[in-house]
C-alpha positions in Angstrom: 182.1 83.8 212.1 182.5 87.3 210.5 183.7 90.3 212.3 180.4 92.0 211.2 178.3 89.4 212.9 179.9 90.1 216.3 179.5 93.5 216.1 175.7 94.8 217.9 173.8 96.9 216.5 173.3 100.1 218.6 170.0 101.0 220.6 168.0 103.7 219.2 168.9 105.8 222.0 172.3 105.0 221.2 172.2 105.5 217.5 170.0 108.7 217.9 172.8 109.8 220.4 175.6 109.0 217.7 173.7 111.1 215.0 173.1 114.0 217.2 176.6 114.1 218.1 177.6 113.9 214.4 175.6 116.4 213.3 176.2 119.3 215.8 180.0 118.6 215.1 179.0 119.7 211.9 177.1 122.7 213.0 173.6 121.6 212.4 171.0 122.8 214.8 169.3 119.6 215.9 165.7 119.1 218.1 164.7 115.9 219.3 161.5 115.1 221.5 162.2 112.7 223.7 159.4 110.1 225.2 159.5 110.1 229.1 158.2 106.7 231.2 154.8 107.4 232.8 152.5 105.1 234.8 150.9 104.6 231.7 154.1 103.5 229.9 156.5 105.6 227.3 154.9 109.0 226.4 156.2 111.9 224.6 154.2 115.3 225.4 152.3 116.5 222.4 149.3 118.5 221.4 147.3 118.2 217.9 148.8 115.6 215.6 152.2 115.0 217.0 151.9 111.3 217.4 154.4 109.8 215.0 156.6 113.1 214.5 159.9 112.2 213.2 162.6 111.5 215.7 165.0 114.5 214.6 164.7 117.8 213.0 168.0 119.4 212.0 168.8 122.8 210.4 172.0 124.2 208.7 171.1 126.2 205.2 168.3 123.9 205.0 166.2 122.1 207.3 165.8 118.0 206.9 163.8 115.7 208.9 164.6 112.4 210.1 163.0 109.2 211.5 165.4 107.0 213.0 165.2 103.0 213.1 167.1 100.1 214.3 167.1 96.5 213.8 163.7 95.2 211.8 162.1 98.6 213.0 159.1 99.6 210.5 157.2 102.9 210.6 154.1 103.0 212.4 150.9 104.0 210.6 151.1 107.6 212.1 154.6 107.8 211.2 153.7 106.8 207.6 151.0 109.8 207.7 153.7 111.9 208.9 156.4 111.0 206.1 153.6 111.2 203.6 152.4 115.0 204.6 156.1 115.9 204.9 157.2 115.0 201.6 154.2 116.4 199.8 155.0 119.5 201.4 158.5 119.3 200.0 160.4 118.7 203.3 163.6 116.5 202.8 162.6 113.7 204.6 164.7 110.6 205.2 164.6 107.1 207.4 168.0 106.2 208.6 169.4 103.2 210.1 172.8 102.1 211.5 173.7 100.4 208.4 173.0 103.8 206.5 175.9 105.2 208.2 178.3 106.5 205.1 175.1 107.9 203.9 174.2 109.9 206.9 177.8 111.3 207.1 177.5 112.3 203.7 174.1 114.3 203.8 175.7 116.1 207.3 179.0 116.8 206.2 
């Protein structure tokens, strides 16, 4: 068995923390809006069209918006709508997975 096959992929929470820590190390300002558990399941307090808003907003001389995914996670329809709207508006939008780490480092350095 290959060494890579033994390595476990991080959870989305672990991956989010890794990206945030690396971004802060390189002096990015970071905003992340976390969901919280309610009696009806996980919810993120939001008004307006906030459902599907990307996971991170990072600012350092420019702003980038990032959706984080682990495993085979795909964008939900409302995430696709935000992606389209942000790209049309000229926002620097990324979808990052743990396998993209070398590219993430290049963007954030």
